[in-house]
GROMACS .gro file of C-alpha atoms in nm:
model
  454
    1MET     CA    1  -3.101   3.124   0.364
    2MET     CA    2  -2.842   3.347   0.565
    3GLN     CA    3  -3.053   3.326   0.879
    4GLN     CA    4  -3.022   2.953   0.845
    5TYR     CA    5  -2.668   2.977   0.782
    6ARG     CA    6  -2.594   3.183   1.089
    7ARG     CA    7  -2.790   2.974   1.312
    8ILE     CA    8  -2.616   2.656   1.213
    9LYS     CA    9  -2.284   2.837   1.211
   10ALA     CA   10  -2.361   2.951   1.573
   11ASP     CA   11  -2.348   2.585   1.680
   12HIS     CA   12  -2.000   2.528   1.509
   13ARG     CA   13  -1.819   2.869   1.584
   14ASP     CA   14  -1.469   2.698   1.603
   15ALA     CA   15  -1.497   2.528   1.254
   16ILE     CA   16  -1.513   2.630   0.899
   17LEU     CA   17  -1.884   2.555   0.792
   18PHE     CA   18  -1.911   2.389   0.443
   19TYR     CA   19  -2.273   2.490   0.361
   20ARG     CA   20  -2.426   2.257   0.084
   21LEU     CA   21  -2.593   2.469  -0.189
   22GLY     CA   22  -2.643   2.266  -0.495
   23ASP     CA   23  -2.333   2.091  -0.643
   24PHE     CA   24  -2.135   2.341  -0.431
   25TYR     CA   25  -2.012   2.386  -0.062
   26GLU     CA   26  -2.020   2.756   0.020
   27MET     CA   27  -1.863   2.948   0.293
   28PHE     CA   28  -1.959   3.292   0.422
   29ASP     CA   29  -1.844   3.575   0.618
   30GLU     CA   30  -1.532   3.499   0.835
   31ASP     CA   31  -1.519   3.148   0.709
   32ALA     CA   32  -1.501   3.274   0.357
   33GLU     CA   33  -1.216   3.511   0.432
   34VAL     CA   34  -1.003   3.242   0.612
   35ALA     CA   35  -1.084   2.975   0.363
   36SER     CA   36  -1.004   3.182   0.048
   37ARG     CA   37  -0.654   3.272   0.198
   38LEU     CA   38  -0.590   2.901   0.302
   39LEU     CA   39  -0.716   2.753   0.005
   40GLY     CA   40  -0.643   3.009  -0.291
   41LEU     CA   41  -1.008   3.049  -0.352
   42THR     CA   42  -1.152   3.371  -0.524
   43LEU     CA   43  -1.333   3.592  -0.264
   44THR     CA   44  -1.651   3.737  -0.385
   45GLN     CA   45  -1.932   3.922  -0.227
   46ARG     CA   46  -2.314   3.946  -0.254
   47GLN     CA   47  -2.504   4.213  -0.083
   48GLY     CA   48  -2.173   4.285   0.104
   49VAL     CA   49  -2.142   3.943   0.238
   50PRO     CA   50  -1.794   3.784   0.180
   51MET     CA   51  -1.827   3.440   0.020
   52CYS     CA   52  -1.630   3.151  -0.156
   53GLY     CA   53  -1.717   2.810  -0.256
   54VAL     CA   54  -1.561   2.462  -0.381
   55PRO     CA   55  -1.730   2.175  -0.582
   56HIS     CA   56  -1.882   1.936  -0.389
   57HIS     CA   57  -1.721   1.665  -0.593
   58ALA     CA   58  -1.386   1.776  -0.506
   59SER     CA   59  -1.427   1.870  -0.162
   60HIS     CA   60  -1.185   1.600  -0.031
   61THR     CA   61  -0.903   1.772  -0.133
   62TYR     CA   62  -1.007   2.111   0.017
   63VAL     CA   63  -1.114   1.952   0.343
   64GLY     CA   64  -0.765   1.773   0.367
   65ARG     CA   65  -0.584   2.103   0.310
   66LEU     CA   66  -0.790   2.272   0.590
   67LEU     CA   67  -0.705   1.984   0.829
   68ARG     CA   68  -0.330   1.992   0.762
   69ALA     CA   69  -0.350   2.374   0.853
   70GLY     CA   70  -0.490   2.278   1.174
   71ARG     CA   71  -0.878   2.377   1.119
   72LYS     CA   72  -1.181   2.216   1.183
   73VAL     CA   73  -1.465   2.186   0.901
   74ALA     CA   74  -1.821   2.092   0.974
   75ILE     CA   75  -2.019   1.963   0.678
   76CYS     CA   76  -2.352   2.096   0.642
   77GLU     CA   77  -2.579   1.887   0.409
   78GLN     CA   78  -2.922   1.929   0.238
   79THR     CA   79  -3.137   1.683   0.434
   80SER     CA   80  -3.496   1.743   0.278
   81ILE     CA   81  -3.622   1.969  -0.023
   82PRO     CA   82  -3.962   2.113   0.071
   83LYS     CA   83  -4.220   2.219  -0.185
   84ARG     CA   84  -4.178   2.557  -0.052
   85GLY     CA   85  -3.923   2.766   0.095
   86ILE     CA   86  -3.555   2.670   0.130
   87ALA     CA   87  -3.413   2.313   0.202
   88GLU     CA   88  -3.364   2.191   0.557
   89ARG     CA   89  -2.995   2.164   0.635
   90GLU     CA   90  -2.780   2.020   0.942
   91VAL     CA   91  -2.433   1.937   0.983
   92VAL     CA   92  -2.388   1.572   0.943
   93GLU     CA   93  -2.000   1.554   1.052
   94VAL     CA   94  -1.741   1.762   1.219
   95LEU     CA   95  -1.392   1.661   1.079
   96SER     CA   96  -1.106   1.787   1.284
   97PRO     CA   97  -0.715   1.707   1.253
   98ALA     CA   98  -0.723   1.426   1.496
   99THR     CA   99  -1.077   1.304   1.456
  100VAL     CA  100  -1.052   1.179   1.086
  101PHE     CA  101  -1.043   0.832   0.976
  102ASP     CA  102  -1.018   0.883   0.567
  103GLU     CA  103  -0.678   0.765   0.486
  104ASP     CA  104  -0.658   1.090   0.238
  105TYR     CA  105  -0.633   1.296   0.542
  106LEU     CA  106  -0.377   1.094   0.745
  107ASP     CA  107  -0.018   1.055   0.745
  108PRO     CA  108   0.043   0.671   0.698
  109ASP     CA  109   0.384   0.664   0.903
  110ALA     CA  110   0.272   0.880   1.186
  111ASN     CA  111   0.007   0.879   1.445
  112SER     CA  112  -0.263   1.134   1.449
  113TYR     CA  113  -0.296   1.206   1.829
  114LEU     CA  114  -0.588   1.365   2.012
  115LEU     CA  115  -0.428   1.485   2.371
  116ALA     CA  116  -0.641   1.574   2.682
  117ILE     CA  117  -0.462   1.719   2.939
  118HIS     CA  118  -0.587   1.810   3.305
  119ILE     CA  119  -0.342   2.034   3.558
  120ASP     CA  120  -0.412   2.082   3.918
  121ASP     CA  121  -0.196   2.179   4.207
  122THR     CA  122  -0.046   1.821   4.264
  123ARG     CA  123  -0.001   1.664   3.925
  124SER     CA  124  -0.031   1.684   3.565
  125THR     CA  125  -0.233   1.404   3.394
  126TYR     CA  126  -0.241   1.314   3.020
  127ALA     CA  127  -0.493   1.070   2.825
  128TRP     CA  128  -0.439   1.040   2.423
  129THR     CA  129  -0.548   0.856   2.162
  130ASP     CA  130  -0.489   0.800   1.790
  131ALA     CA  131  -0.881   0.741   1.691
  132SER     CA  132  -0.773   0.605   1.341
  133THR     CA  133  -0.601   0.320   1.512
  134GLY     CA  134  -0.758   0.270   1.837
  135GLU     CA  135  -0.461   0.333   2.050
  136LEU     CA  136  -0.505   0.483   2.407
  137SER     CA  137  -0.255   0.604   2.648
  138VAL     CA  138  -0.263   0.765   2.985
  139ALA     CA  139   0.018   0.918   3.211
  140SER     CA  140   0.087   1.132   3.538
  141ASP     CA  141   0.351   1.359   3.586
  142ALA     CA  142   0.457   1.676   3.784
  143PRO     CA  143   0.225   1.982   3.738
  144SER     CA  144   0.514   2.192   3.566
  145PRO     CA  145   0.549   2.360   3.235
  146ASP     CA  146   0.856   2.154   3.164
  147ALA     CA  147   0.672   1.830   3.225
  148VAL     CA  148   0.370   1.959   2.998
  149ALA     CA  149   0.638   2.065   2.717
  150ARG     CA  150   0.813   1.718   2.743
  151HIS     CA  151   0.478   1.513   2.705
  152LEU     CA  152   0.377   1.725   2.425
  153SER     CA  153   0.707   1.709   2.257
  154ARG     CA  154   0.668   1.313   2.252
  155ILE     CA  155   0.328   1.282   2.177
  156ALA     CA  156   0.295   1.563   1.903
  157PRO     CA  157  -0.069   1.574   1.906
  158ARG     CA  158  -0.260   1.731   1.619
  159GLU     CA  159  -0.552   1.857   1.879
  160VAL     CA  160  -0.541   1.909   2.246
  161LEU     CA  161  -0.815   1.944   2.502
  162VAL     CA  162  -0.744   2.182   2.819
  163GLN     CA  163  -0.944   2.334   3.067
  164GLU     CA  164  -1.039   2.706   3.027
  165SER     CA  165  -0.881   2.805   3.347
  166LEU     CA  166  -0.526   2.720   3.216
  167ARG     CA  167  -0.466   3.035   3.022
  168HIS     CA  168  -0.495   3.260   3.328
  169ASP     CA  169  -0.405   3.004   3.610
  170ARG     CA  170  -0.119   2.860   3.458
  171PRO     CA  171   0.005   3.060   3.174
  172GLY     CA  172   0.350   2.876   3.161
  173CYS     CA  173   0.171   2.558   3.078
  174PHE     CA  174  -0.065   2.708   2.829
  175GLU     CA  175   0.210   2.858   2.632
  176ALA     CA  176   0.378   2.523   2.612
  177LEU     CA  177   0.101   2.393   2.390
  178PRO     CA  178   0.216   2.359   2.037
  179GLU     CA  179   0.130   2.632   1.785
  180HIS     CA  180   0.057   2.371   1.493
  181ALA     CA  181  -0.235   2.189   1.714
  182VAL     CA  182  -0.600   2.282   1.740
  183VAL     CA  183  -0.648   2.386   2.105
  184ASN     CA  184  -1.016   2.299   2.235
  185THR     CA  185  -1.080   2.452   2.587
  186PHE     CA  186  -1.356   2.301   2.819
  187PRO     CA  187  -1.501   2.419   3.181
  188GLU     CA  188  -1.319   2.263   3.476
  189TRP     CA  189  -1.638   2.064   3.572
  190ALA     CA  190  -1.586   1.848   3.236
  191PHE     CA  191  -1.251   1.714   3.394
  192ASP     CA  192  -1.450   1.483   3.641
  193ARG     CA  193  -1.309   1.172   3.767
  194ALA     CA  194  -1.645   1.019   3.862
  195LEU     CA  195  -1.772   1.095   3.513
  196GLY     CA  196  -1.449   0.961   3.373
  197LEU     CA  197  -1.486   0.629   3.531
  198GLU     CA  198  -1.878   0.613   3.412
  199ARG     CA  199  -1.790   0.679   3.058
  200VAL     CA  200  -1.455   0.479   3.040
  201THR     CA  201  -1.608   0.155   3.208
  202GLY     CA  202  -1.938   0.190   3.010
  203HIS     CA  203  -1.717   0.183   2.669
  204PHE     CA  204  -1.524  -0.121   2.799
  205GLY     CA  205  -1.838  -0.280   2.951
  206THR     CA  206  -1.659  -0.321   3.293
  207THR     CA  207  -1.726  -0.215   3.647
  208THR     CA  208  -1.357  -0.134   3.711
  209LEU     CA  209  -1.047  -0.034   3.511
  210ALA     CA  210  -0.822  -0.243   3.734
  211ALA     CA  211  -0.708  -0.450   3.440
  212PHE     CA  212  -0.566  -0.128   3.301
  213GLU     CA  213  -0.407  -0.037   3.597
  214VAL     CA  214  -0.628   0.246   3.663
  215SER     CA  215  -0.767   0.258   3.996
  216ASP     CA  216  -1.132   0.391   4.037
  217ASP     CA  217  -1.019   0.753   4.179
  218ASP     CA  218  -0.733   0.770   3.940
  219PRO     CA  219  -0.655   1.120   3.842
  220VAL     CA  220  -0.602   1.020   3.471
  221LEU     CA  221  -1.004   0.965   3.473
  222ALA     CA  222  -1.031   1.337   3.450
  223PRO     CA  223  -0.871   1.394   3.126
  224LEU     CA  224  -1.030   1.068   3.003
  225ALA     CA  225  -1.385   1.210   3.079
  226VAL     CA  226  -1.321   1.492   2.842
  227LEU     CA  227  -1.157   1.264   2.567
  228PHE     CA  228  -1.436   1.016   2.548
  229ALA     CA  229  -1.688   1.266   2.540
  230TYR     CA  230  -1.525   1.464   2.247
  231LEU     CA  231  -1.443   1.163   2.035
  232SER     CA  232  -1.826   1.064   2.058
  233ASP     CA  233  -1.952   1.421   1.965
  234ASN     CA  234  -1.689   1.458   1.668
  235ALA     CA  235  -1.714   1.111   1.545
  236ARG     CA  236  -2.076   1.059   1.596
  237HIS     CA  237  -2.009   0.684   1.697
  238ALA     CA  238  -1.840   0.523   2.011
  239PRO     CA  239  -1.514   0.419   1.942
  240VAL     CA  240  -1.566   0.062   1.983
  241HIS     CA  241  -1.224  -0.032   1.829
  242VAL     CA  242  -1.073   0.145   2.133
  243ASP     CA  243  -1.010  -0.181   2.341
  244SER     CA  244  -0.730  -0.139   2.577
  245ILE     CA  245  -0.528   0.149   2.787
  246ARG     CA  246  -0.190   0.167   2.791
  247ARG     CA  247   0.013   0.336   3.085
  248ALA     CA  248   0.306   0.558   2.992
  249ASP     CA  249   0.407   0.711   3.320
  250ALA     CA  250   0.739   0.930   3.341
  251GLU     CA  251   0.927   0.700   3.525
  252ASP     CA  252   0.897   0.390   3.265
  253PHE     CA  253   1.068   0.591   2.992
  254VAL     CA  254   1.370   0.791   2.943
  255ILE     CA  255   1.288   1.144   2.979
  256LEU     CA  256   1.330   1.330   2.646
  257ASP     CA  257   1.256   1.716   2.644
  258ASP     CA  258   1.175   1.922   2.332
  259ALA     CA  259   1.549   2.055   2.291
  260THR     CA  260   1.697   1.707   2.333
  261GLY     CA  261   1.455   1.577   2.059
  262ARG     CA  262   1.564   1.843   1.830
  263ASN     CA  263   1.951   1.815   1.906
  264LEU     CA  264   1.953   1.426   1.869
  265GLU     CA  265   1.719   1.486   1.525
  266LEU     CA  266   1.510   1.202   1.626
  267HIS     CA  267   1.240   1.280   1.378
  268ARG     CA  268   1.314   1.652   1.231
  269ASN     CA  269   1.674   1.755   1.109
  270ILE     CA  270   1.823   2.093   1.235
  271ARG     CA  271   1.919   2.197   0.891
  272ASP     CA  272   1.558   2.234   0.742
  273ASN     CA  273   1.327   2.082   0.977
  274GLY     CA  274   1.271   1.787   0.718
  275THR     CA  275   1.281   1.423   0.803
  276ALA     CA  276   1.599   1.340   0.603
  277TYR     CA  277   1.920   1.206   0.809
  278THR     CA  278   1.700   1.183   1.117
  279LEU     CA  279   1.713   0.865   1.352
  280PHE     CA  280   1.365   0.774   1.226
  281SER     CA  281   1.496   0.797   0.867
  282VAL     CA  282   1.772   0.565   0.932
  283MET     CA  283   1.579   0.306   1.148
  284ASN     CA  284   1.263   0.281   0.931
  285ARG     CA  285   1.296   0.002   0.698
  286SER     CA  286   0.952  -0.113   0.780
  287CYS     CA  287   0.744  -0.270   0.505
  288THR     CA  288   0.413  -0.156   0.656
  289ALA     CA  289   0.261   0.185   0.784
  290MET     CA  290   0.195   0.016   1.123
  291GLY     CA  291   0.569  -0.069   1.168
  292ALA     CA  292   0.670   0.290   1.082
  293ARG     CA  293   0.430   0.419   1.338
  294THR     CA  294   0.566   0.154   1.599
  295ILE     CA  295   0.947   0.265   1.534
  296ARG     CA  296   0.846   0.619   1.555
  297ARG     CA  297   0.681   0.559   1.908
  298TRP     CA  298   0.975   0.345   2.016
  299ILE     CA  299   1.215   0.644   1.941
  300SER     CA  300   0.995   0.894   2.115
  301TRP     CA  301   0.960   0.673   2.425
  302PRO     CA  302   1.287   0.496   2.509
  303LEU     CA  303   1.238   0.193   2.755
  304ARG     CA  304   1.402   0.225   3.108
  305ASP     CA  305   1.332  -0.132   3.201
  306ALA     CA  306   1.618  -0.377   3.132
  307GLU     CA  307   1.414  -0.684   3.095
  308ALA     CA  308   1.170  -0.535   2.847
  309ILE     CA  309   1.461  -0.383   2.641
  310ARG     CA  310   1.634  -0.731   2.643
  311ALA     CA  311   1.292  -0.892   2.515
  312ARG     CA  312   1.267  -0.629   2.236
  313GLN     CA  313   1.631  -0.687   2.149
  314ASN     CA  314   1.579  -1.077   2.139
  315ARG     CA  315   1.294  -1.040   1.913
  316VAL     CA  316   1.490  -0.812   1.662
  317THR     CA  317   1.812  -1.064   1.700
  318ARG     CA  318   1.617  -1.362   1.622
  319LEU     CA  319   1.511  -1.254   1.268
  320TYR     CA  320   1.840  -1.081   1.219
  321ARG     CA  321   2.027  -1.406   1.262
  322ASP     CA  322   1.790  -1.603   1.034
  323GLN     CA  323   1.794  -1.421   0.733
  324THR     CA  324   1.597  -1.670   0.537
  325ALA     CA  325   1.310  -1.650   0.780
  326LEU     CA  326   1.347  -1.248   0.764
  327TYR     CA  327   1.325  -1.252   0.387
  328GLU     CA  328   0.993  -1.471   0.414
  329VAL     CA  329   0.813  -1.244   0.678
  330ARG     CA  330   0.934  -0.917   0.473
  331SER     CA  331   0.784  -1.060   0.175
  332LEU     CA  332   0.480  -1.125   0.339
  333LEU     CA  333   0.446  -0.792   0.508
  334LYS     CA  334   0.455  -0.622   0.178
  335ARG     CA  335   0.144  -0.749   0.101
  336CYS     CA  336  -0.019  -0.575   0.402
  337PHE     CA  337  -0.280  -0.320   0.412
  338ASP     CA  338  -0.302  -0.084   0.712
  339LEU     CA  339  -0.471  -0.298   0.957
  340GLU     CA  340  -0.497  -0.066   1.242
  341ARG     CA  341  -0.685   0.226   1.047
  342LEU     CA  342  -0.900  -0.023   0.851
  343ILE     CA  343  -1.029  -0.151   1.184
  344GLY     CA  344  -1.038   0.207   1.303
  345ARG     CA  345  -1.289   0.295   1.019
  346LEU     CA  346  -1.493  -0.039   1.056
  347GLY     CA  347  -1.529   0.057   1.441
  348VAL     CA  348  -1.685   0.408   1.380
  349GLU     CA  349  -1.902   0.270   1.087
  350LYS     CA  350  -1.706   0.467   0.827
  351ALA     CA  351  -1.584   0.154   0.651
  352HIS     CA  352  -1.681   0.038   0.288
  353PRO     CA  353  -1.700  -0.305   0.132
  354LYS     CA  354  -1.355  -0.270  -0.020
  355ASP     CA  355  -1.227  -0.194   0.330
  356LEU     CA  356  -1.356  -0.550   0.439
  357VAL     CA  357  -1.195  -0.727   0.165
  358ALA     CA  358  -0.863  -0.547   0.243
  359ILE     CA  359  -0.894  -0.673   0.616
  360ALA     CA  360  -0.956  -1.024   0.498
  361SER     CA  361  -0.662  -1.006   0.274
  362THR     CA  362  -0.426  -0.866   0.547
  363VAL     CA  363  -0.543  -1.148   0.799
  364GLU     CA  364  -0.449  -1.394   0.575
  365VAL     CA  365  -0.092  -1.247   0.551
  366GLY     CA  366  -0.105  -1.230   0.940
  367ALA     CA  367  -0.187  -1.586   0.939
  368ALA     CA  368   0.097  -1.695   0.713
  369VAL     CA  369   0.348  -1.497   0.908
  370LEU     CA  370   0.251  -1.672   1.247
  371SER     CA  371   0.272  -1.989   1.050
  372SER     CA  372   0.640  -1.903   0.960
  373GLN     CA  373   0.713  -1.824   1.299
  374ARG     CA  374   0.511  -2.085   1.491
  375ASP     CA  375   0.786  -2.188   1.730
  376ALA     CA  376   0.820  -1.833   1.875
  377LEU     CA  377   0.442  -1.786   1.898
  378PRO     CA  378   0.321  -1.695   2.257
  379ASP     CA  379  -0.043  -1.760   2.165
  380PRO     CA  380  -0.055  -2.105   1.942
  381ASP     CA  381  -0.421  -2.026   1.889
  382ALA     CA  382  -0.384  -1.690   1.723
  383GLN     CA  383  -0.341  -1.845   1.367
  384SER     CA  384  -0.671  -2.052   1.360
  385ARG     CA  385  -0.875  -1.719   1.485
  386LEU     CA  386  -0.707  -1.501   1.206
  387GLU     CA  387  -0.834  -1.790   0.960
  388GLU     CA  388  -1.169  -1.775   1.108
  389ILE     CA  389  -1.183  -1.418   1.033
  390ARG     CA  390  -1.098  -1.458   0.680
  391ARG     CA  391  -1.340  -1.731   0.615
  392LEU     CA  392  -1.624  -1.515   0.765
  393ILE     CA  393  -1.562  -1.223   0.539
  394GLU     CA  394  -1.491  -1.440   0.232
  395SER     CA  395  -1.792  -1.616   0.269
  396ALA     CA  396  -2.021  -1.323   0.323
  397LEU     CA  397  -1.894  -1.095   0.022
  398VAL     CA  398  -1.882  -1.120  -0.326
  399GLU     CA  399  -1.518  -1.139  -0.491
  400GLU     CA  400  -1.537  -0.771  -0.629
  401PRO     CA  401  -1.767  -0.549  -0.404
  402PRO     CA  402  -1.856  -0.186  -0.461
  403THR     CA  403  -1.685   0.093  -0.300
  404LEU     CA  404  -2.033   0.233  -0.174
  405LEU     CA  405  -2.259   0.048   0.039
  406THR     CA  406  -2.561   0.216  -0.136
  407ASP     CA  407  -2.460   0.049  -0.484
  408GLY     CA  408  -2.564  -0.281  -0.348
  409GLY     CA  409  -2.468  -0.638  -0.475
  410ILE     CA  410  -2.235  -0.681  -0.178
  411ILE     CA  411  -2.342  -0.982   0.000
  412ARG     CA  412  -2.282  -1.322  -0.139
  413ASP     CA  413  -2.572  -1.545  -0.267
  414GLY     CA  414  -2.641  -1.808  -0.020
  415TYR     CA  415  -2.475  -1.637   0.293
  416ASP     CA  416  -2.812  -1.504   0.432
  417GLU     CA  417  -3.161  -1.640   0.370
  418ARG     CA  418  -3.330  -1.300   0.432
  419VAL     CA  419  -3.086  -1.123   0.179
  420ASP     CA  420  -3.157  -1.405  -0.079
  421ALA     CA  421  -3.539  -1.371  -0.036
  422LEU     CA  422  -3.545  -0.996  -0.088
  423ARG     CA  423  -3.317  -1.001  -0.386
  424GLU     CA  424  -3.528  -1.257  -0.520
  425LEU     CA  425  -3.838  -1.066  -0.454
  426SER     CA  426  -3.692  -0.773  -0.622
  427THR     CA  427  -3.546  -0.942  -0.926
  428GLU     CA  428  -3.768  -1.229  -0.997
  429SER     CA  429  -4.103  -1.073  -0.874
  430SER     CA  430  -4.319  -1.224  -1.142
  431THR     CA  431  -4.190  -1.570  -1.039
  432VAL     CA  432  -4.259  -1.501  -0.707
  433LEU     CA  433  -4.624  -1.382  -0.759
  434GLU     CA  434  -4.718  -1.688  -1.005
  435ALA     CA  435  -4.579  -1.911  -0.694
  436TYR     CA  436  -4.794  -1.730  -0.472
  437LEU     CA  437  -5.094  -1.746  -0.707
  438ARG     CA  438  -5.046  -2.158  -0.740
  439GLU     CA  439  -5.036  -2.165  -0.361
  440GLN     CA  440  -5.354  -1.962  -0.321
  441ARG     CA  441  -5.530  -2.155  -0.603
  442GLU     CA  442  -5.444  -2.492  -0.434
  443SER     CA  443  -5.542  -2.359  -0.051
  444THR     CA  444  -5.883  -2.228  -0.150
  445GLY     CA  445  -5.979  -2.491  -0.443
  446ILE     CA  446  -6.069  -2.164  -0.676
  447SER     CA  447  -5.901  -2.250  -0.999
  448SER     CA  448  -6.019  -1.933  -1.167
  449LEU     CA  449  -5.837  -1.727  -0.884
  450LYS     CA  450  -5.650  -1.422  -0.991
  451VAL     CA  451  -5.403  -1.180  -0.829
  452ARG     CA  452  -5.382  -0.802  -0.929
  453HIS     CA  453  -5.066  -0.603  -0.866
  454ASN     CA  454  -4.878  -0.300  -0.954
   0.00000   0.00000   0.00000
């Protein structure tokens, strides 16, 4: 068994391996020593091998604590039980701080960013995404430690992807990487622009990225190449919910370095590094987690374009001056679920039936908000499209679906002919056989024909 464990562990050296043994996940060797310290578990030994474990049914809690501590977790499950020898096992999922989708592991009011950085002699380029919401941004700046520190301060990534050579060739830039983030290193050849163009256009189903203001030889394609590869490898599904690229180059925003952000107490106060009495705590009166994340992003990335600033102010002013409309919109928004993260789970096939019900409910709220603000809508067809999505989900699912897909009983009767036929076959098999027998007696003319079955 230990030979099997060490063979699997060799492929996941940077993660704590949760190795399934019956009703427990066990950890051995250095993983056991680290996990016991971080999780407060009792460290034992067997034949000189350090080990500790957690119950399978309570693993969510322990995995969450490891992720918040900046560790990766590889989940190794039993895939078959042979008649002889040990069970076959394989890693079915790798969880890292910036590639998780379960709401138990995420801060609802803050983005969980995965950032890829590439630095050469002429520039530093950045590509970052919140895999849980589908947001994707790119930027380019000077190749200096100050520029790197500035972007890291504003993005506040949970994980960083960098070239292996950074530690030796540009120690100043490497030292700017945040201590609280997981740092993953890749060989220089992985940051290839042509490879980035191929992966990103393949993802979007286009031949060019001009619609996203990214040229075919844009330097930001280098970090994008690594970012998309890492997402696919860790999430085990292509991030289909990532549907656009936002440019966030330095010249479009007010430059705020780390010291400025601390002194202005934008997100953390100087007194105890908490969130009380910060600009974010004062401004955040959002009714939804999506709104809170938007305000946090606006504070970190202040606009420089006067026209864009005025457009944002005009939208706020319109509701502020119409308190009745404001009250109506806020009352509706309080019924919203976190649509961005629901769609994120759907995009990587990690959603359950109740997530779809929550999407339908939130889409209904969205349509109501649009209806109340119809005179200010830039897209008059948006409301009808939302209604179409809601009707589709409600026509397909039963009113109270189970949480697990494997429980069955999810699809509403009458929605799909094949599902109805299979359901009837499994629940009304005797009726189906009787009908089949009558049909065969009629077609053959043999009235005494019988059908044997098991």
